[in-house]
Every structure is written in C-alpha cells, then in structure tokens.
C-alpha cells in the first residue's frame, strides 16, 4: 500500500538534484549576506522556483523538464536560504557578546558548528514528514509563499522570459550595489534632524525595495514601517527632549522592539499551541509511514550524541532535542498560517529553558553551550517550518512528497557543512561594519541580549508584555488582522533607513495590485533579481577580501565581472531574439 508521501508525479533525478545542490549553495551564500545586512530574509522559495524553472528550461531542450523536476530542484535549493537564516540570526551573537559586552567567549570552531547544522537540518527534515500530513493534507493551511511559488512555477513552465529578466536585474542590481559601496557606503545622513532626536540615513539599497515588494503592504507598510515611525519619529525624539542621550534613547527603543518580537512568538505559543497540544503533537507518534519517517526517533538519539560530543552537558542536550520536537511543530503551524517563522526565537526559548533549568539546580551552563542549543533549534525550526512551503507547492502541482524529502535531506547535509565556512567569509569581510547601521545583524543581537541581558530590561519586558497580550487577543477572537506585531518590533529595532526602503517596495506593490494586477508577477521577478544581485555581489566581494584582496580592488574587480556578464547576457538575448 502506497503512503501519502509516495503519491504523485516523480521529479527526483540527477539533473534536479545537481541543480538543487548548486542553487542551495548560491542561496546560502547570498542569503547570509542579506540576512546580516537587512535584518530579515524573505522566503527563498520564490527566487528558487524562478531560477530552477529558467535554468532547467535552458539546459534541457532535448529532454524537456517537467513541473515535478523543477519543483524538486527548487525545494532543495531553498534549504540554502533556510540554513543561512539560522546561522546568520544566531552565531554572530557570539561576536556581539565578545566585542560589545566584554564577555570572554570564543567563536565556535567551524567544523563543530557544521556538525550542529547538519544534525539540526536533517532532524528538521525528518520531523517535517508527519507535520506535512497534518498541516498540508488535513488542515490545508495556506502556506502563502508555497502557494505563490506553485503558481509562478505553473506560469514559468508555460513559457515566458522570466529567467532572462532576472538575469538582467541581478546584474544591474549587483553593479549598482558595488558602485554604491565604493562611493557612498554609509549612505547620506540627515544630520540637521539629529538635533531633534531624529536619526535618519538615506541608503540606496535595491535589496530593501525588493524585500518590501515581496513582503507586501501588510508587513512592509502596516507593520514594519509603522514600527520604525513609532520608535524613531515619536519615542526617541520625546526621550531626547527629556534630556536623554541619543544613544541611550536608541538603545531603549531597540530593547523594546526586541521585546515585542519575542513576546509575539511566545504569545503565539501560549495562545494557539498550548490549547491544541494533543492534536498538534499526536501526528509525531501515531502515523505509520515509510522508512525515512521512522528515522526521526533514531536520529534524535544521534543528535543527542553529537551535541554531547561537541561539549554540551547531558541535561542541556536532552532539553535541546526535546525542544526541537516541540518547536518544529510550532514553526510548521505558524509558517502555514502566518507566513512567518521566527526561528531564532524558538531557539531562544529552548536556550532560556536550559539556562533556567541549570540555574534552578545551582549549576552553570556556559554561554557557548547556550549558543549551540539556540543554533541547533533554530536550524531545525527553519527547515521543518519552511519546508511546509515546498510541501504546499508539491500538493498544488502534484509532486511526490517523497522526492521533496530526499532532495532536502541531501541539501541539508551539504549546506550544513558549508554554512559555517561561508558565514566566516562574510563576517571577516565585513568585520569593520558588523553591528552597525550598514550591517546590523539584529537577530544575532536579540539572541545575545536574551542570553546575557539588556541595557533597558524594563523596556524589553514592556514590549514583551504588550506583544504577548496582543497575540492572545488576536488568537482568541480569530481575526485576520492586517498587522504583524513581530514585524512592528523589527521596525522599531532597525530604524527608518530600511523601513523607508521596504515602504517604497510595499507602496509599489500596492499600486500595481490596484492599477495593474496582471503585472504583479513581473514585480516578483524583478524583486527576486534585486535581492539576488546585491546579495551575490556582496558575498563575492567579501570572499575576495578574505583571500587578501583589498576591498576597493575587490569591488572594482566585481564591477568588471558583472559588467562583462551583463554584456554577454545582452548578446545572448539579441542573438536568440528572446526579449
């Protein structure tokens, strides 16, 4: 008897797997840069779908690729973005504690971190299998990005010039970003407004506009931008008027914003998950499935052994693995309903439980062990939560879920090994601007602050309480509110520079939605190109810098490379009359 995972069209093959691996490594590299610079990472599935369809159509003219083959390739490709978000949102917090809070802590060895990433990634994939049956097959949760990816895939396979459009936009965005970083790397600051407590820097960042478009008005305008205005146009100027130092006022607002972000995640857990504990967790124990489903309990024991071997105490390791089983379920449900997966918060919650447990029994858990736990949980939550988008796309297209599982397991191992080393390249290349407005890495600061403490704990607790109550009320009344407390808190933390860019992207999408809805898909293609172009330009420049090339020389070299690539794509387009 065939299981639900084995029903559907097949797309698993050498061609799709090789493309999935290549795309996952590309997304890993660019997404680490994007996550550190922007403080957020849009769902990689849209970009992965578009690129997978375009490449497979270009290289498979003698043997046309099917929708299922593209779906498998994009599913594996997205793992790179998910792994990037997990390591970028957590590990840099070690540097923040060391360099800004004078904590004696050393960066985790990349080989040990690779073991954590691979273990968390594989366990996340395995635990997602029963969750797919519950949340995709039975409850039919929307998983908006997965549904959108499926629609884009269907449109791409019918024809179009999406791949060439993205190539042009990627190269143009990369050239623009490289030139900007050479001549106006810090943007233009409105110094005259600082007297009034308004700290605003204008930055020409195509990446931010693209993200704002893809996130849409609900997040980019109603929530993120509103949070930035509340914090940086209202609260900070009021505090400065009361003779607060500007830096102190900014710290106050940022602590409150981080509290809102964490309070929103915990509020969802308490208000939504706890009342449904039995129904949500039952699938993890009652379903009979294929062999890879039965690996979940066994690989949980493997995870215990790996964490203990790395140096995490036994009790903390048990808490971490048990926490993964809980948090992956929450992540899958939350992603399916809200399109948001606060993976670092799930890691923080489990990390705080471990720290609290050790404190209660008068033992000490080291900061590095706490970071390992947070990263392990974040990786698993990222994969198990966001893989739901791939399952949703497979559900709509009719692709065999088993193929999604297999390609994701392969890519989880490969990008898990590569992630720590690529992260080190970016961190070393941009060490001088890390934790500044140019590369704030806010989630890593959230992790560090949650573990070590905040400058204004009362502001953090107030933000936490307000967001917690808000989530409880929204869940109680079951209303679809066009507002995200989590995005509001991120806007408060990051300030006006990025919020303005996201606002522009959201306004553009709102305008197109009302005046030319047929072009909304084209806007998604352009936005994906804007994000990919700046991300890959930033990563390649950082890689050259780490290899010993001066940053200015590296930037000029990349301008030449991107310029030549643009000319080649233009020649290809004219020669084949594809435009």
Coordinates of C-alpha atoms in Angstrom, one line a residue:
X1 CA 0.0 0.0 0.0
X2 CA 1.4 3.4 -1.1
X3 CA 1.8 6.0 1.6
X4 CA 0.8 9.7 1.1
X5 CA 4.4 10.5 0.7
X6 CA 4.8 8.2 -2.3
X7 CA 1.7 9.5 -4.3
X8 CA 2.2 12.0 -7.1
X9 CA 4.5 12.8 -10.0
X10 CA 8.2 12.0 -9.8
X11 CA 10.8 14.7 -10.3
X12 CA 13.8 13.3 -8.4
X13 CA 16.8 12.7 -10.7
X14 CA 20.4 13.6 -11.4
X15 CA 19.6 16.8 -13.1
X16 CA 17.2 18.1 -10.5
X17 CA 19.5 17.1 -7.6
X18 CA 22.6 18.7 -9.1
X19 CA 20.7 22.0 -9.7
X20 CA 19.2 21.8 -6.2
X21 CA 22.7 21.5 -4.7
X22 CA 24.1 24.3 -6.8
X23 CA 21.1 26.6 -6.1
X24 CA 21.2 25.8 -2.3
X25 CA 24.9 26.8 -2.1
X26 CA 24.1 30.0 -4.1
X27 CA 21.2 30.9 -1.8
X28 CA 23.3 30.0 1.3
X29 CA 26.0 32.5 0.2
X30 CA 23.7 35.4 -0.8
X31 CA 21.2 34.9 2.0
X32 CA 23.9 35.1 4.7
X33 CA 24.9 38.5 3.4
X34 CA 21.2 39.6 3.0
X35 CA 20.2 38.4 6.5
X36 CA 23.1 40.2 8.2
X37 CA 22.7 43.4 6.2
X38 CA 18.9 43.7 6.1
X39 CA 18.0 42.0 9.4
X40 CA 15.4 39.8 7.7
X41 CA 15.3 37.2 5.0
X42 CA 12.3 36.8 2.6
X43 CA 11.2 33.3 1.8
X44 CA 13.7 31.8 -0.7
X45 CA 11.1 29.7 -2.5
X46 CA 10.0 32.4 -4.9
X47 CA 13.6 33.0 -6.1
X48 CA 14.3 29.3 -6.2
X49 CA 11.3 28.5 -8.3
X50 CA 12.0 31.1 -10.9
X51 CA 15.7 30.2 -11.2
X52 CA 15.1 26.5 -11.3
X53 CA 12.5 26.7 -14.0
X54 CA 14.6 29.1 -16.1
X55 CA 17.8 27.0 -15.9
X56 CA 16.1 23.6 -16.5
X57 CA 14.3 25.0 -19.5
X58 CA 17.6 26.4 -20.9
X59 CA 19.6 23.2 -20.4
X60 CA 17.0 20.5 -21.2
X61 CA 15.8 21.3 -24.7
X62 CA 16.3 17.8 -25.9
X63 CA 14.6 16.3 -22.8
X64 CA 12.1 18.9 -21.5
X65 CA 11.9 19.3 -17.7
X66 CA 8.6 18.6 -16.0
X67 CA 6.9 20.7 -13.4
X68 CA 7.8 18.0 -10.9
X69 CA 11.5 18.1 -11.7
X70 CA 11.5 21.9 -11.3
X71 CA 9.6 21.5 -8.0
X72 CA 12.2 19.1 -6.6
X73 CA 15.1 21.3 -7.7
X74 CA 13.6 24.5 -6.1
X75 CA 12.7 22.6 -2.9
X76 CA 16.3 21.5 -2.4
X77 CA 17.5 25.0 -3.4
X78 CA 15.5 26.7 -0.6
X79 CA 17.4 24.7 2.0
X80 CA 20.3 27.0 1.4
X81 CA 18.3 30.1 2.4
X82 CA 16.9 28.4 5.4
X83 CA 20.3 27.3 6.7
X84 CA 21.6 30.8 6.1
X85 CA 18.9 32.4 8.2
X86 CA 19.5 30.0 11.1
X87 CA 23.3 30.6 11.3
X88 CA 23.1 34.4 10.5
X89 CA 20.4 35.0 13.1
X90 CA 22.3 33.2 15.9
X91 CA 26.1 32.7 15.6
X92 CA 27.2 36.3 15.1
X93 CA 25.7 36.9 18.6
X94 CA 28.9 35.3 19.9
X95 CA 30.9 38.2 18.4
X96 CA 28.5 40.7 19.8
X97 CA 29.0 39.3 23.3
X98 CA 32.7 39.3 22.9
X99 CA 33.2 42.7 21.2
X100 CA 30.4 44.8 22.7
X101 CA 29.6 43.3 26.0
X102 CA 33.1 42.2 27.1
X103 CA 32.2 38.6 27.6
X104 CA 35.1 36.1 27.5
X105 CA 33.8 33.8 24.8
X106 CA 35.4 32.3 21.7
X107 CA 33.9 31.8 18.3
X108 CA 32.7 28.2 17.8
X109 CA 35.0 26.0 15.6
X110 CA 33.5 25.8 12.1
X111 CA 33.8 22.1 12.0
X112 CA 31.9 21.7 15.2
X113 CA 29.3 24.2 14.0
X114 CA 29.0 22.2 10.8
X115 CA 28.1 19.1 12.9
X116 CA 25.4 21.2 14.7
X117 CA 24.0 22.5 11.4
X118 CA 23.9 19.1 9.7
X119 CA 22.3 17.4 12.7
X120 CA 19.7 20.1 13.1
X121 CA 18.9 20.3 9.4
X122 CA 18.4 16.5 9.0
X123 CA 16.3 16.2 12.1
X124 CA 14.2 19.1 10.9
X125 CA 13.5 17.4 7.6
X126 CA 12.6 14.1 9.3
X127 CA 10.2 15.8 11.7
X128 CA 8.5 17.7 8.9
X129 CA 7.2 14.5 7.4
X130 CA 4.3 13.8 9.8
X131 CA 3.6 17.5 10.1
X132 CA 3.1 17.6 6.3
X133 CA 0.2 15.2 6.7
X134 CA -1.5 17.2 9.4
X135 CA -0.9 20.8 8.2
X136 CA -0.9 20.4 4.4
X137 CA -3.1 17.3 3.7
X138 CA -5.6 17.5 6.5
X139 CA -5.8 21.1 7.7
X140 CA -4.8 22.6 4.3
X141 CA -3.0 25.5 5.8
X142 CA -2.4 28.2 3.2
X143 CA 1.4 28.4 3.3
X144 CA 1.2 31.6 1.2
X145 CA 4.8 31.6 -0.2
X146 CA 4.5 27.9 -1.2
X147 CA 1.2 28.5 -2.9
X148 CA 2.7 31.6 -4.7
X149 CA 5.7 29.5 -5.7
X150 CA 3.4 26.9 -7.2
X151 CA 1.5 29.5 -9.3
X152 CA 4.8 31.0 -10.5
X153 CA 6.1 27.6 -11.4
X154 CA 3.0 26.8 -13.5
X155 CA 3.3 30.2 -15.3
X156 CA 7.0 29.6 -15.9
X157 CA 6.5 26.2 -17.4
X158 CA 4.0 27.6 -19.9
X159 CA 6.7 29.8 -21.3
X160 CA 8.0 33.4 -20.7
X161 CA 11.2 35.3 -20.3
X162 CA 11.4 35.2 -16.5
X163 CA 14.9 33.8 -16.4
X164 CA 16.4 36.5 -18.7
X165 CA 14.5 39.2 -16.9
X166 CA 16.0 38.1 -13.6
X167 CA 19.5 37.8 -15.1
X168 CA 19.3 41.4 -16.3
X169 CA 18.0 42.7 -12.9
X170 CA 20.5 40.6 -10.9
X171 CA 23.5 42.1 -12.9
X172 CA 22.1 45.6 -12.8
X173 CA 21.4 45.5 -9.1
X174 CA 24.9 44.0 -8.4
X175 CA 26.6 46.7 -10.5
X176 CA 24.6 49.4 -8.6
X177 CA 25.4 47.9 -5.2
X178 CA 29.1 47.6 -6.0
X179 CA 29.3 51.3 -7.2
X180 CA 27.3 52.4 -4.2
X181 CA 29.6 50.7 -1.7
X182 CA 32.6 52.3 -3.4
X183 CA 31.3 55.9 -3.3
X184 CA 28.6 56.2 -0.7
X185 CA 28.9 53.1 1.5
X186 CA 27.3 54.7 4.6
X187 CA 24.5 56.5 2.7
X188 CA 23.6 60.1 3.3
X189 CA 22.7 61.1 6.8
X190 CA 20.3 63.9 7.6
X191 CA 22.5 65.5 10.3
X192 CA 20.3 68.5 10.8
X193 CA 17.5 66.3 12.2
X194 CA 19.7 64.7 14.8
X195 CA 19.3 67.9 17.0
X196 CA 15.6 66.9 17.3
X197 CA 16.4 63.3 18.1
X198 CA 15.5 62.1 14.6
X199 CA 18.3 59.8 13.3
X200 CA 17.8 59.2 9.6
X201 CA 20.2 57.9 6.9
X202 CA 19.1 57.6 3.3
X203 CA 20.6 54.5 1.7
X204 CA 20.2 53.4 -2.0
X205 CA 19.6 49.7 -1.4
X206 CA 17.7 47.9 -4.1
X207 CA 17.6 44.9 -1.8
X208 CA 15.3 46.7 0.6
X209 CA 12.9 47.7 -2.1
X210 CA 12.7 44.2 -3.4
X211 CA 12.1 42.8 0.0
X212 CA 9.3 45.3 0.7
X213 CA 7.6 44.3 -2.5
X214 CA 7.7 40.6 -1.8
X215 CA 6.6 41.0 1.9
X216 CA 3.6 43.1 0.7
X217 CA 1.8 46.1 2.3
X218 CA 0.7 44.2 5.4
X219 CA 4.2 43.6 6.6
X220 CA 6.3 46.3 4.9
X221 CA 3.8 49.3 5.4
X222 CA 1.3 48.4 8.1
X223 CA 3.8 46.8 10.4
X224 CA 7.5 47.3 9.7
X225 CA 7.3 50.9 8.7
X226 CA 4.8 51.8 11.4
X227 CA 7.1 50.3 14.0
X228 CA 10.0 52.4 12.7
X229 CA 8.0 55.6 12.8
X230 CA 6.7 54.8 16.3
X231 CA 10.2 54.2 17.6
X232 CA 12.3 56.7 15.7
X233 CA 9.9 59.5 14.9
X234 CA 7.9 59.5 18.1
X235 CA 9.6 57.8 21.1
X236 CA 13.3 58.7 20.5
X237 CA 12.6 62.4 19.9
X238 CA 10.4 62.5 23.0
X239 CA 13.2 60.9 25.1
X240 CA 15.8 63.3 23.7
X241 CA 13.5 66.2 24.6
X242 CA 13.6 64.9 28.1
X243 CA 17.4 65.2 28.1
X244 CA 18.2 61.5 27.3
X245 CA 21.4 60.9 25.3
X246 CA 20.6 59.9 21.8
X247 CA 22.5 56.6 22.1
X248 CA 20.6 55.8 25.3
X249 CA 17.2 56.6 23.7
X250 CA 18.1 54.4 20.7
X251 CA 19.0 51.5 23.0
X252 CA 15.7 51.9 24.9
X253 CA 13.7 51.7 21.7
X254 CA 15.7 48.8 20.3
X255 CA 15.3 46.8 23.6
X256 CA 11.5 47.5 23.4
X257 CA 11.4 46.3 19.8
X258 CA 13.2 43.1 20.6
X259 CA 10.8 42.5 23.4
X260 CA 7.9 42.9 21.0
X261 CA 9.5 40.4 18.6
X262 CA 10.0 37.8 21.3
X263 CA 6.7 38.5 23.0
X264 CA 4.8 37.9 19.8
X265 CA 6.4 34.5 19.3
X266 CA 5.8 33.4 22.9
X267 CA 2.3 34.8 22.8
X268 CA 1.5 32.6 19.7
X269 CA 2.8 29.6 21.5
X270 CA 0.7 30.1 24.6
X271 CA -2.5 31.3 22.9
X272 CA -2.5 29.0 20.0
X273 CA -0.3 25.9 20.6
X274 CA -1.0 25.0 24.2
X275 CA -4.8 24.6 23.8
X276 CA -4.1 22.3 20.9
X277 CA -1.2 20.3 22.3
X278 CA -2.7 16.9 21.8
X279 CA -4.0 17.5 18.3
X280 CA -0.7 19.1 17.1
X281 CA 1.7 16.6 18.6
X282 CA -0.2 13.4 18.0
X283 CA 1.0 13.1 14.4
X284 CA 4.5 12.7 15.7
X285 CA 3.7 9.5 17.4
X286 CA 0.6 7.9 15.7
X287 CA 1.4 7.9 12.0
X288 CA 2.7 4.9 10.3
X289 CA 5.0 5.9 7.5
X290 CA 7.9 5.0 5.2
X291 CA 11.4 4.1 6.4
X292 CA 12.6 7.7 6.5
X293 CA 9.7 8.7 8.7
X294 CA 10.8 6.0 11.2
X295 CA 14.3 7.6 11.4
X296 CA 13.0 10.5 13.5
X297 CA 13.4 8.8 16.9
X298 CA 16.7 7.2 15.9
X299 CA 18.2 10.4 14.6
X300 CA 17.0 12.2 17.8
X301 CA 19.4 9.9 19.6
X302 CA 22.1 10.7 17.1
X303 CA 21.5 14.4 17.8
X304 CA 21.9 13.7 21.5
X305 CA 25.3 12.0 20.8
X306 CA 26.5 14.8 18.5
X307 CA 25.7 17.6 21.0
X308 CA 27.3 15.7 23.9
X309 CA 30.4 15.1 21.8
X310 CA 30.7 18.8 21.0
X311 CA 30.6 19.6 24.7
X312 CA 27.1 20.4 25.6
X313 CA 26.2 18.9 29.0
X314 CA 23.9 15.9 29.0
X315 CA 20.8 17.6 30.7
X316 CA 21.1 20.6 28.3
X317 CA 21.3 18.2 25.4
X318 CA 18.1 16.4 26.4
X319 CA 16.4 19.8 26.7
X320 CA 17.6 20.8 23.3
X321 CA 16.4 17.7 21.5
X322 CA 13.1 17.6 23.3
X323 CA 12.7 21.3 22.5
X324 CA 13.3 20.7 18.8
X325 CA 10.4 18.3 18.7
X326 CA 8.1 21.0 20.2
X327 CA 9.5 24.0 18.3
X328 CA 9.5 22.4 14.9
X329 CA 5.8 21.6 15.3
X330 CA 5.1 25.2 16.3
X331 CA 7.2 26.5 13.4
X332 CA 5.4 24.4 10.9
X333 CA 2.0 25.6 12.1
X334 CA 3.0 29.2 12.4
X335 CA 4.5 29.3 9.0
X336 CA 1.5 27.7 7.4
X337 CA -0.9 30.2 9.0
X338 CA 1.1 33.5 9.1
X339 CA 4.0 33.1 6.6
X340 CA 6.3 33.9 9.5
X341 CA 8.9 31.6 11.1
X342 CA 10.7 33.3 14.0
X343 CA 13.3 30.5 14.1
X344 CA 15.8 32.3 16.3
X345 CA 13.0 32.9 18.9
X346 CA 12.3 29.2 19.0
X347 CA 16.0 28.7 19.7
X348 CA 16.0 31.4 22.4
X349 CA 13.0 29.9 24.2
X350 CA 14.7 26.5 24.4
X351 CA 18.0 28.1 25.3
X352 CA 16.4 30.1 28.1
X353 CA 14.7 26.9 29.4
X354 CA 18.1 25.2 29.5
X355 CA 19.7 28.2 31.3
X356 CA 16.8 28.4 33.7
X357 CA 16.9 24.7 34.5
X358 CA 20.7 24.8 35.3
X359 CA 20.2 27.9 37.4
X360 CA 17.4 26.2 39.4
X361 CA 19.6 23.3 40.2
X362 CA 22.6 25.6 41.1
X363 CA 24.7 24.6 38.0
X364 CA 26.2 26.8 35.4
X365 CA 25.6 26.4 31.7
X366 CA 28.3 28.1 29.6
X367 CA 27.3 30.8 27.0
X368 CA 28.9 28.8 24.2
X369 CA 26.7 25.8 25.1
X370 CA 23.6 28.1 25.2
X371 CA 24.5 29.3 21.7
X372 CA 25.0 25.8 20.4
X373 CA 21.5 24.9 21.7
X374 CA 19.9 28.1 20.2
X375 CA 21.6 27.4 16.8
X376 CA 20.6 23.7 16.8
X377 CA 17.0 24.5 17.5
X378 CA 16.9 27.4 15.0
X379 CA 18.3 25.3 12.2
X380 CA 15.7 22.5 12.8
X381 CA 12.8 25.0 13.2
X382 CA 13.9 26.8 10.0
X383 CA 13.9 23.6 8.0
X384 CA 10.8 21.9 9.5
X385 CA 8.8 25.1 9.4
X386 CA 9.7 26.5 5.9
X387 CA 9.7 23.1 4.2
X388 CA 6.0 23.4 4.5
X389 CA 6.1 25.8 1.6
X390 CA 7.7 23.1 -0.5
X391 CA 5.1 20.6 0.6
X392 CA 2.4 23.1 -0.3
X393 CA 3.8 23.6 -3.7
X394 CA 4.1 19.8 -4.2
X395 CA 0.5 19.5 -3.1
X396 CA -0.7 22.0 -5.7
X397 CA 1.5 20.8 -8.5
X398 CA 1.0 17.1 -7.7
X399 CA 4.7 16.3 -7.0
X400 CA 5.6 13.2 -4.9
X401 CA 6.4 14.4 -1.4
X402 CA 8.9 11.6 -1.0
X403 CA 11.0 13.3 -3.7
X404 CA 10.9 16.6 -1.7
X405 CA 12.1 14.8 1.4
X406 CA 15.0 13.1 -0.4
X407 CA 16.4 16.2 -2.1
X408 CA 16.0 18.2 1.1
X409 CA 18.0 15.6 3.1
X410 CA 20.8 15.7 0.6
X411 CA 20.9 19.5 0.5
X412 CA 20.6 19.8 4.3
X413 CA 23.8 17.8 4.7
X414 CA 25.7 19.7 2.0
X415 CA 24.8 23.2 3.0
X416 CA 25.0 22.3 6.7
X417 CA 28.7 21.5 6.1
X418 CA 29.3 24.7 4.0
X419 CA 27.3 27.2 6.1
X420 CA 29.9 27.9 8.9
X421 CA 32.7 28.5 6.4
X422 CA 30.7 30.8 4.2
X423 CA 29.5 32.6 7.3
X424 CA 33.1 33.2 8.4
X425 CA 33.9 34.6 5.0
X426 CA 31.2 37.2 5.2
X427 CA 31.9 38.0 8.9
X428 CA 35.6 38.5 8.2
X429 CA 35.0 40.5 5.1
X430 CA 32.6 42.9 6.8
X431 CA 34.0 42.9 10.4
X432 CA 34.5 46.7 10.4
X433 CA 30.8 47.4 9.9
X434 CA 29.2 44.4 11.7
X435 CA 26.6 45.5 14.2
X436 CA 26.4 49.0 12.7
X437 CA 23.7 50.5 10.5
X438 CA 25.4 49.1 7.5
X439 CA 25.2 45.5 8.7
X440 CA 23.1 45.4 12.0
X441 CA 22.5 41.7 12.4
X442 CA 19.6 42.4 14.8
X443 CA 18.5 38.8 15.4
X444 CA 22.0 37.9 16.5
X445 CA 21.9 40.8 18.9
X446 CA 18.5 39.5 20.1
X447 CA 20.0 36.1 20.8
X448 CA 23.0 37.7 22.6
X449 CA 20.8 40.0 24.6
X450 CA 18.3 37.3 25.6
X451 CA 21.2 35.1 26.9
X452 CA 23.2 37.9 28.6
X453 CA 20.8 40.7 29.4
X454 CA 19.6 44.1 28.0
X455 CA 20.6 47.7 28.7
X456 CA 17.0 48.6 29.4
X457 CA 15.3 45.4 30.7
X458 CA 12.1 47.2 31.6
X459 CA 11.6 48.4 28.0
X460 CA 12.2 44.8 26.9
X461 CA 9.7 43.4 29.4
X462 CA 7.1 46.1 28.5
X463 CA 7.4 45.3 24.8
X464 CA 7.2 41.6 25.5
X465 CA 4.1 42.0 27.6
X466 CA 2.3 44.2 25.1
X467 CA 3.0 41.8 22.2
X468 CA 2.1 38.8 24.3
X469 CA -1.3 40.3 25.1
X470 CA -1.9 41.4 21.5
X471 CA -1.2 37.9 20.2
X472 CA -3.5 36.4 22.9
X473 CA -6.3 38.7 21.9
X474 CA -5.9 38.1 18.1
X475 CA -5.9 34.3 18.6
X476 CA -8.9 34.5 21.0
X477 CA -11.0 36.4 18.5
X478 CA -9.7 34.5 15.5
X479 CA -9.4 37.7 13.5
X480 CA -7.4 38.2 10.3
X481 CA -5.7 41.5 11.3
X482 CA -3.6 43.3 8.6
X483 CA -0.8 43.9 11.1
X484 CA 2.1 41.9 12.4
X485 CA 3.4 42.6 15.9
X486 CA 6.6 40.8 15.1
X487 CA 7.3 43.0 12.0
X488 CA 6.4 46.1 14.1
X489 CA 9.1 45.1 16.6
X490 CA 11.7 44.6 13.9
X491 CA 10.9 48.0 12.5
X492 CA 11.4 49.6 16.0
X493 CA 14.8 47.8 16.3
X494 CA 16.2 48.6 12.8
X495 CA 15.0 52.1 12.4
X496 CA 14.0 54.3 9.5
X497 CA 16.7 53.5 6.9
X498 CA 15.5 50.1 6.0
X499 CA 11.9 50.8 6.8
X500 CA 11.7 53.6 4.2
X501 CA 13.0 51.2 1.5
X502 CA 10.5 48.5 2.5
X503 CA 7.8 51.1 2.5
X504 CA 8.7 52.0 -1.1
X505 CA 8.6 48.4 -2.1
X506 CA 5.2 47.9 -0.4
X507 CA 3.8 51.0 -2.0
X508 CA 4.8 49.9 -5.4
X509 CA 3.1 46.5 -4.9
X510 CA 0.0 48.2 -3.6
X511 CA -0.1 50.4 -6.6
X512 CA 0.4 47.6 -9.1
X513 CA -2.2 45.4 -7.3
X514 CA -4.8 48.1 -7.7
X515 CA -3.8 49.5 -11.1
X516 CA -2.2 46.6 -13.0
X517 CA -2.7 43.3 -11.2
X518 CA -1.5 41.4 -14.3
X519 CA 2.0 42.8 -13.7
X520 CA 2.2 41.8 -10.0
X521 CA 4.1 38.6 -11.1
X522 CA 6.6 40.6 -13.0
X523 CA 7.2 42.7 -9.9
X524 CA 8.0 39.5 -8.0
X525 CA 10.6 38.5 -10.7
X526 CA 12.2 42.0 -10.5
X527 CA 12.2 41.9 -6.7
X528 CA 13.9 38.5 -6.7
X529 CA 16.5 39.8 -9.0
X530 CA 17.1 42.9 -6.9
X531 CA 17.7 40.7 -3.8
X532 CA 19.9 38.1 -5.6
X533 CA 22.0 40.8 -7.3
X534 CA 23.0 42.7 -4.3
X535 CA 23.4 39.5 -2.2
X536 CA 25.8 37.8 -4.6
X537 CA 27.8 41.0 -5.2
X538 CA 28.3 41.4 -1.5
X539 CA 29.3 37.8 -1.0
X540 CA 31.8 37.7 -3.8
X541 CA 33.4 41.0 -2.8
X542 CA 33.7 39.7 0.8
X543 CA 35.2 36.4 -0.5
X544 CA 37.9 38.3 -2.4
X545 CA 38.6 40.5 0.6
X546 CA 39.1 37.4 2.9
X547 CA 41.5 36.0 0.3
X548 CA 43.7 39.1 0.7
X549 CA 42.5 41.4 -2.0
X550 CA 41.9 45.0 -0.9
X551 CA 38.2 45.9 -0.6
X552 CA 38.5 48.7 -3.2
X553 CA 40.3 46.4 -5.6
X554 CA 37.8 43.6 -5.0
X555 CA 34.9 46.0 -5.7
X556 CA 36.4 47.1 -8.9
X557 CA 37.1 43.5 -10.0
X558 CA 33.5 42.6 -9.3
X559 CA 32.3 45.6 -11.3
X560 CA 34.3 44.3 -14.3
X561 CA 32.9 40.8 -13.8
X562 CA 29.3 41.9 -13.5
X563 CA 29.7 44.3 -16.4
X564 CA 31.0 41.6 -18.7
X565 CA 28.3 39.2 -17.6
X566 CA 25.7 41.9 -18.4
X567 CA 27.1 42.3 -21.9
X568 CA 27.2 38.5 -22.5
X569 CA 23.5 38.2 -21.4
X570 CA 22.6 41.1 -23.7
X571 CA 24.4 39.5 -26.6
X572 CA 22.7 36.1 -25.9
X573 CA 19.3 37.8 -25.7
X574 CA 19.8 39.7 -29.0
X575 CA 21.3 36.6 -30.8
X576 CA 18.4 34.4 -29.8
X577 CA 15.8 37.2 -30.0
X578 CA 14.4 36.1 -26.7
X579 CA 13.3 39.5 -25.5

